[in-house]
Coordinates of C-alpha atoms in Angstrom, one line a residue:
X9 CA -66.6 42.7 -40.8
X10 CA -65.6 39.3 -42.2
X11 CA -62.1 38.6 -42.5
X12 CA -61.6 39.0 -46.2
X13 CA -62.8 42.4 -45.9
X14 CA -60.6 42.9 -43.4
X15 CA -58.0 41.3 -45.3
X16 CA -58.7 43.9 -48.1
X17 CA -58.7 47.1 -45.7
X18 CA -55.5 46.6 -44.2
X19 CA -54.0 44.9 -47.0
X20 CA -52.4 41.9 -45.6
X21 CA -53.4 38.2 -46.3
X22 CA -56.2 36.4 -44.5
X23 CA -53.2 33.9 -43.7
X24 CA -51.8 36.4 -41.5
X25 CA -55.1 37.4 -40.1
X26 CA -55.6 33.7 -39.2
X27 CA -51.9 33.3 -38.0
X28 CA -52.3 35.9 -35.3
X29 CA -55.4 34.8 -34.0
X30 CA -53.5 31.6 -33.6
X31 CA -51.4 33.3 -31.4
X32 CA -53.5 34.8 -29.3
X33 CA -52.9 38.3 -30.5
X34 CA -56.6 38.8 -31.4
X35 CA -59.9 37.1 -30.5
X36 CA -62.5 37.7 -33.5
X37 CA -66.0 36.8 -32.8
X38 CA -67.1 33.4 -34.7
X39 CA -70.9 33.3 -36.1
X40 CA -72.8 30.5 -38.0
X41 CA -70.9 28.4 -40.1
X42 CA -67.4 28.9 -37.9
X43 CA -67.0 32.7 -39.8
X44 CA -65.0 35.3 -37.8
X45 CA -66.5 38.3 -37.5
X46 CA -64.4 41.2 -36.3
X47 CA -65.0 44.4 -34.4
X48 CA -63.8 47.5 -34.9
X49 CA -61.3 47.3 -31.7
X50 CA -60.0 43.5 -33.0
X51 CA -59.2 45.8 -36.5
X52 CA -57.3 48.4 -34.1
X53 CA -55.5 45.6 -32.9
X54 CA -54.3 44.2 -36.0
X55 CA -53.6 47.5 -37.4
X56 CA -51.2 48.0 -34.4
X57 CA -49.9 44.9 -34.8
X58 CA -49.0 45.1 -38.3
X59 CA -47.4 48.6 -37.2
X60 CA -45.4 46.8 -34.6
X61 CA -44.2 43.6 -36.8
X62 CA -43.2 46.3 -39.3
X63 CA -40.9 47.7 -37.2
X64 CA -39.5 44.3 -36.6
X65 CA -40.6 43.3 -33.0
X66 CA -41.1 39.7 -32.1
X67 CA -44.8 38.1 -31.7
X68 CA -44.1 37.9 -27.7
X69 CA -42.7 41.6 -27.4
X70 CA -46.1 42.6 -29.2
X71 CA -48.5 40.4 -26.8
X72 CA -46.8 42.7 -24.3
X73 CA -47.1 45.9 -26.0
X74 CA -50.9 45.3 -26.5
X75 CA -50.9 44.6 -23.0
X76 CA -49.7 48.0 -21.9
X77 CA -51.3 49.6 -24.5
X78 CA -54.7 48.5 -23.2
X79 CA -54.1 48.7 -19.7
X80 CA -52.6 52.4 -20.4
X81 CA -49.3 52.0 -19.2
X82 CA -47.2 54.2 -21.9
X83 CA -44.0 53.7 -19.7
X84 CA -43.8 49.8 -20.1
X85 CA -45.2 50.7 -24.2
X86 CA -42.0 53.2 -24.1
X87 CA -39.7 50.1 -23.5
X88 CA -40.6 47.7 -25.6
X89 CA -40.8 50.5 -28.7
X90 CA -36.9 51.5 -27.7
X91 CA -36.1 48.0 -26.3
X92 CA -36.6 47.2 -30.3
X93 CA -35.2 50.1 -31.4
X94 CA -32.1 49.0 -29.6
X95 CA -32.1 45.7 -31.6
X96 CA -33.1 47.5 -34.8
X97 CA -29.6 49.6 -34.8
X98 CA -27.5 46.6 -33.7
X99 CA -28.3 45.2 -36.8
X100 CA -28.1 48.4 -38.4
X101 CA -24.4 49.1 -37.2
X102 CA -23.7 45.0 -38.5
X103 CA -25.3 45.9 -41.8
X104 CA -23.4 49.1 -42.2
X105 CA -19.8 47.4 -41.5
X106 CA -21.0 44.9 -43.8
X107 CA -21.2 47.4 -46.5
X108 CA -18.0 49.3 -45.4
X109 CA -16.2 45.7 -45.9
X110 CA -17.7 44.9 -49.4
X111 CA -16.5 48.5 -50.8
X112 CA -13.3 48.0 -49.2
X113 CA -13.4 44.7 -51.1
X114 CA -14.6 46.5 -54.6
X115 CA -11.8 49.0 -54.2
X116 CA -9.0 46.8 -54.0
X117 CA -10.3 44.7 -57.0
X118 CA -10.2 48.2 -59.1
X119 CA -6.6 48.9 -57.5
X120 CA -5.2 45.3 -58.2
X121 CA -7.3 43.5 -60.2
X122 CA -7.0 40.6 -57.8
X123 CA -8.5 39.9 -54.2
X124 CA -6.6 37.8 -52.5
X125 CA -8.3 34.7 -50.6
X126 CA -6.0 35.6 -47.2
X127 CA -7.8 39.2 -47.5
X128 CA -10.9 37.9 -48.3
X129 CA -10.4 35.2 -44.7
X130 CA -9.4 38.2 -42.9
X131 CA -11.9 40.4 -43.5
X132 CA -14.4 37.6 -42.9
X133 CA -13.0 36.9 -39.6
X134 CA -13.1 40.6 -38.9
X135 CA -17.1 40.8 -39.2
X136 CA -17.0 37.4 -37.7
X137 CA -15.4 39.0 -34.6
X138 CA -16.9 42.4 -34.5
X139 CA -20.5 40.7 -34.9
X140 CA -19.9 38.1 -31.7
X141 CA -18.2 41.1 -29.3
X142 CA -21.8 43.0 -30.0
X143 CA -23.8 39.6 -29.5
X144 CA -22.0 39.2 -25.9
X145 CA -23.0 42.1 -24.4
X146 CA -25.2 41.6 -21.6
X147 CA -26.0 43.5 -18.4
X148 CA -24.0 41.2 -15.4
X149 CA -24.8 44.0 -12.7
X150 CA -28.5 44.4 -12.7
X151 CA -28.6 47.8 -12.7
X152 CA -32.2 48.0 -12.9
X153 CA -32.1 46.6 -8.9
X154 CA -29.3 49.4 -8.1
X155 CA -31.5 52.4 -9.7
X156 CA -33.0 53.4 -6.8
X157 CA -30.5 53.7 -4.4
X158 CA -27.5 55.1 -7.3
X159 CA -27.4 58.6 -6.4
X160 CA -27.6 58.4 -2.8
X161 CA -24.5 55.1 -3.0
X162 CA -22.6 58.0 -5.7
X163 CA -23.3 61.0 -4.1
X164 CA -21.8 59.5 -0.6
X165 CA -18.9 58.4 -2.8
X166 CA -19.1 54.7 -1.3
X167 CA -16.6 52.4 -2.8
X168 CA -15.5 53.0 -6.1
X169 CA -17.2 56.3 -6.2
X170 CA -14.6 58.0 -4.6
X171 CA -13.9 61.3 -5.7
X172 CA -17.1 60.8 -7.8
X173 CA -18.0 64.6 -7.2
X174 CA -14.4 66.1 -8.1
X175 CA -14.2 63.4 -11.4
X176 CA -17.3 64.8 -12.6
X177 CA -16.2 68.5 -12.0
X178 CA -13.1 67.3 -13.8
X179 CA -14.8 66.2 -17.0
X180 CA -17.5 69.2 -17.6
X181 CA -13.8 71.4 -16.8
X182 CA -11.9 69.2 -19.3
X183 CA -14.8 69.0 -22.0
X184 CA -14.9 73.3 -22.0
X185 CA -18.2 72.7 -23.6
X186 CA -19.7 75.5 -26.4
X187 CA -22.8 76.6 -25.9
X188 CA -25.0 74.8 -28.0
X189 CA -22.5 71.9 -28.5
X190 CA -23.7 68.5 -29.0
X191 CA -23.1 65.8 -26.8
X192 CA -23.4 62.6 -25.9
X193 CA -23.8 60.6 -22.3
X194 CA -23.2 56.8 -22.3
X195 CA -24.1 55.0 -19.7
X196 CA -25.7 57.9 -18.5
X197 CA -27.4 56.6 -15.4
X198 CA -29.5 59.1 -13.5
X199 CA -28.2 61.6 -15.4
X200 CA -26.2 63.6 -13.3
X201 CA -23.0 64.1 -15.6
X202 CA -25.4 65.1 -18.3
X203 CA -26.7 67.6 -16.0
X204 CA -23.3 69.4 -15.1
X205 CA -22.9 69.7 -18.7
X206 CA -26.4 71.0 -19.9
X207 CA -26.1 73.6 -17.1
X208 CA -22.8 74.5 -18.8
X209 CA -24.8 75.3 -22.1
X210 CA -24.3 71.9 -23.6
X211 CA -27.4 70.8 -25.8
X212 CA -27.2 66.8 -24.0
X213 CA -28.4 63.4 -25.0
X214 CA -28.0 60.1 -22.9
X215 CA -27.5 56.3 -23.5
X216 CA -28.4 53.6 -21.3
X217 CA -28.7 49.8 -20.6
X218 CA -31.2 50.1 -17.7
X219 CA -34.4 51.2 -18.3
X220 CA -35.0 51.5 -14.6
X221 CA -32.1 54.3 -14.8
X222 CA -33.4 55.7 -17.7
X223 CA -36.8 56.4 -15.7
X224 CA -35.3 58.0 -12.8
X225 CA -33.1 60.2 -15.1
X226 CA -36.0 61.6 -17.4
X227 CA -37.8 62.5 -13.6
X228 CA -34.7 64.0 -13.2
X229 CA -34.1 65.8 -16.5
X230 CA -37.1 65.6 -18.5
X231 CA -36.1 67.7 -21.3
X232 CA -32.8 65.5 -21.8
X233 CA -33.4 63.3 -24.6
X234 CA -32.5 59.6 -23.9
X235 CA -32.3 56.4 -25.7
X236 CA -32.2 52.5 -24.3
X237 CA -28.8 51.3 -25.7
X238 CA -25.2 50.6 -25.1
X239 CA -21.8 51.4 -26.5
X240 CA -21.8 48.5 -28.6
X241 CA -24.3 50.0 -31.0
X242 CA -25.1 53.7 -30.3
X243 CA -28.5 54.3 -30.9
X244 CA -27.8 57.5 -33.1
X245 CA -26.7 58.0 -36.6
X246 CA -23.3 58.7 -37.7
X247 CA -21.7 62.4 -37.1
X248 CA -24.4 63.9 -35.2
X249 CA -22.4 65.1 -31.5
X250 CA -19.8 67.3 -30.9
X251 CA -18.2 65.2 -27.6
X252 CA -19.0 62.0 -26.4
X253 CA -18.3 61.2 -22.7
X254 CA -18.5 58.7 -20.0
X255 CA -18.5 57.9 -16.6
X256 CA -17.9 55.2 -14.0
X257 CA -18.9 53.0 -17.1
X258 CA -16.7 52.3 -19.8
X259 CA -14.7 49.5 -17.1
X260 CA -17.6 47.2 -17.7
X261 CA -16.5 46.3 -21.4
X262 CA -14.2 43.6 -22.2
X263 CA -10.7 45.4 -23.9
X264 CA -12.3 43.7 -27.7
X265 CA -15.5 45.3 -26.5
X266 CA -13.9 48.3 -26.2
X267 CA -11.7 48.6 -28.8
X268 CA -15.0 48.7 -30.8
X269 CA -17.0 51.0 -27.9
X270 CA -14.1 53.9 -29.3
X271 CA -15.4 52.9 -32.8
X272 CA -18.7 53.3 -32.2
X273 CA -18.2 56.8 -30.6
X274 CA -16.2 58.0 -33.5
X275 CA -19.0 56.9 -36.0
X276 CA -21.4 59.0 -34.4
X277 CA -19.3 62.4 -33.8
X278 CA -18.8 64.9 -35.8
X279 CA -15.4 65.4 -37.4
X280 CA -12.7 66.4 -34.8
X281 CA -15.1 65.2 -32.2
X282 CA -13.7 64.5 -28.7
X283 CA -14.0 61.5 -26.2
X284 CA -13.6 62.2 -22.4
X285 CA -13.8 58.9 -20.2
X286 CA -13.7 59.0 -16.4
X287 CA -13.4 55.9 -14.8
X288 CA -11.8 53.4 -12.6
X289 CA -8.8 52.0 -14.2
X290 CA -5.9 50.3 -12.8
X291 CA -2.5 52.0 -13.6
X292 CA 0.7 50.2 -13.9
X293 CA 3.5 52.6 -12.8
X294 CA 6.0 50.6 -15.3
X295 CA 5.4 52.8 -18.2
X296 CA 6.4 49.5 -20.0
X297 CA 3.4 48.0 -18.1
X298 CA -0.1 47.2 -19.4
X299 CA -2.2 48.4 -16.8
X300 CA -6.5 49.1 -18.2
X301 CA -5.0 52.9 -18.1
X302 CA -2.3 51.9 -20.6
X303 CA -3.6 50.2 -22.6
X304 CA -6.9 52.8 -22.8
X305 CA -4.6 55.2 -23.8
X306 CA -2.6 53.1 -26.5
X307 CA -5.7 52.0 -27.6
X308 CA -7.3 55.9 -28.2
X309 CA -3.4 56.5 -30.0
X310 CA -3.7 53.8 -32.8
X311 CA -6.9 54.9 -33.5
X312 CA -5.4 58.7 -34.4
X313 CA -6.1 60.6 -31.2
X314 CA -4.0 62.4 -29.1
X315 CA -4.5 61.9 -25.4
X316 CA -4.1 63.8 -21.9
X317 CA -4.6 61.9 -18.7
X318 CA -4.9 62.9 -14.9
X319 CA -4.9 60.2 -12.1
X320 CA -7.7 61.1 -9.2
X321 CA -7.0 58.5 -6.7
X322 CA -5.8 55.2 -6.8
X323 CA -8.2 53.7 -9.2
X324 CA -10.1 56.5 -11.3
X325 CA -8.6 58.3 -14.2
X326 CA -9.9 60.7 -16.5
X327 CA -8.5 60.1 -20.4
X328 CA -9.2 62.7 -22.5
X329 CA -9.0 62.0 -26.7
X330 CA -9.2 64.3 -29.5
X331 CA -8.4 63.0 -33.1
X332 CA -5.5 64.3 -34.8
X333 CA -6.3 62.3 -38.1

């Protein structure tokens, strides 16, 4: 099939066509007079490539995906579909507090008649802020490299996993969760607080960085649904859990980062959803003080939650949130 019939089948321009040869992405066969000529496996390939720049994924990510595609390995294929995924909500979230900020804007033209330039600079910087705290975000602790040896480093409760078994008793205990509740697991690891909680009749879903985590907890849990992604932009829609939780996680975000981690959670529960963190936290015993603990806590009570909190040993707490407006 020449390329203009090509062209007309899958609807896209010969440029195109030609454009992705140039890159390597397919390899038609070239007859008399330099025409391409292309097979029925080279139309495959641009139909799955068209599929895959539809979905926004980069010219590189694809060469890959056609890679793994060919050579059968659906894991690596798996990845790269939720790896842009991942990037596809981040923009989503961006988008959608761009849109919360321009009604905010409409509405206080309609109330005043006037929008003052000050409000107009701070919301600006706002977006400004919120958009750089989700571009930062980058994982610092390999824990691809650590997936392997996780569970047996927290089931030995090495290090900062002390009291890991209790904390995690703690949590399912604090969370009382309905059967057939909702919830969400960030930074969900191996998958072994999402476990505790399915086996107490919690319908569970879990969020991670690592994909290498991510592997060993759908071995683990295969019927647990799980997503690549972070706290920064959770790879759900809005109101769809009852609870959110986390554990031995929540430390690794900056306090911006996690001042909009809390919003992020909110968005995606369901009215009077709860939050339950368990993690390691330094605690200032001035209650004037501004230990991580504190200021957690401060942070979960300006956003309209009430709070209870339990010290388990020197450096984990568990801070448990449910919204009172």
């Amino acid at each position: 099939m020449k390329i203009k019939e090509v062209a007309d089948r899958l609807k896209i321009s010969a440029r195109a066509i030609r454009f992705y040869e140039e890159k390597g992405l397919i390899t038609p066969t070239k007859g008399e007079n330099s025409y391409r000529y292309f097979s029925e496996k080279e139309i495959w390939r641009l139909q799955t490539i068209i599929a895959l720049r539809e979905a926004g994924m980069p010219v590189e990510d694809i060469r890959k995906a056609l890679q793994n595609i060919e050579g059968q390995d659906n894991e690596e294929l798996q990845y790269y579909l939720e790896l842009q995924r991942s990037v596809l909500f981040t923009k989503w979230v961006e988008i959608k507090h761009i849109i919360d900020t321009t009604d905010y804007m409409i509405d206080m033209v309609k109330k005043q008649q006037v929008l003052p330039l000050n409000d107009i600079y701070t919301l600006a910087e706002g977006s400004r802020r919120l958009r750089e705290h989700r571009s930062s975000w980058e994982d610092k602790w390999d824990f691809d490299a650590r997936a392997e040896i996780h569970d047996e480093i927290v089931l030995n409760e090495a290090s900062e996993y002390k009291d890991y078994g209790a904390a995690l008793a703690l949590t399912v205990q604090w969370l009382a969760p309905i059967h057939g509740e909702k919830g969400l697991d960030i930074g969900t690891g191996t998958g072994n607080l999402a476990e505790k909680l399915i086996a107490h009749g919690a319908i569970m879903a879990g969020v991670d960085q690592s994909k290498e985590m991510l592997k060993l907890c759908r071995l683990k849990l295969p019927a647990l649904e799980t997503k690549l992604g972070n706290f920064l932009a959770i790879p759900y829609l809005d109101h769809k859990f009852d609870f959110v939780v986390s554990s031995f996680a929540f430390h690794h975000l900056t306090e911006s980062q996690q001042a909009l981690a809390i919003e992020e959670m909110r968005r995606v529960l369901k009215p009077h959803g709860r939050i339950c963190i368990t993690d390691c936290m330094i605690m200032d015993e001035d209650p004037t003080g501004d230990g991580s603990e504190t200021r957690l806590i401060k942070l979960f009570e300006t956003k309209g939650y009430l709070t209870k909190h339990q010290r388990i040993n020197e450096r984990l707490h568990i801070v448990y949130a449910v919204p009172i407006r």
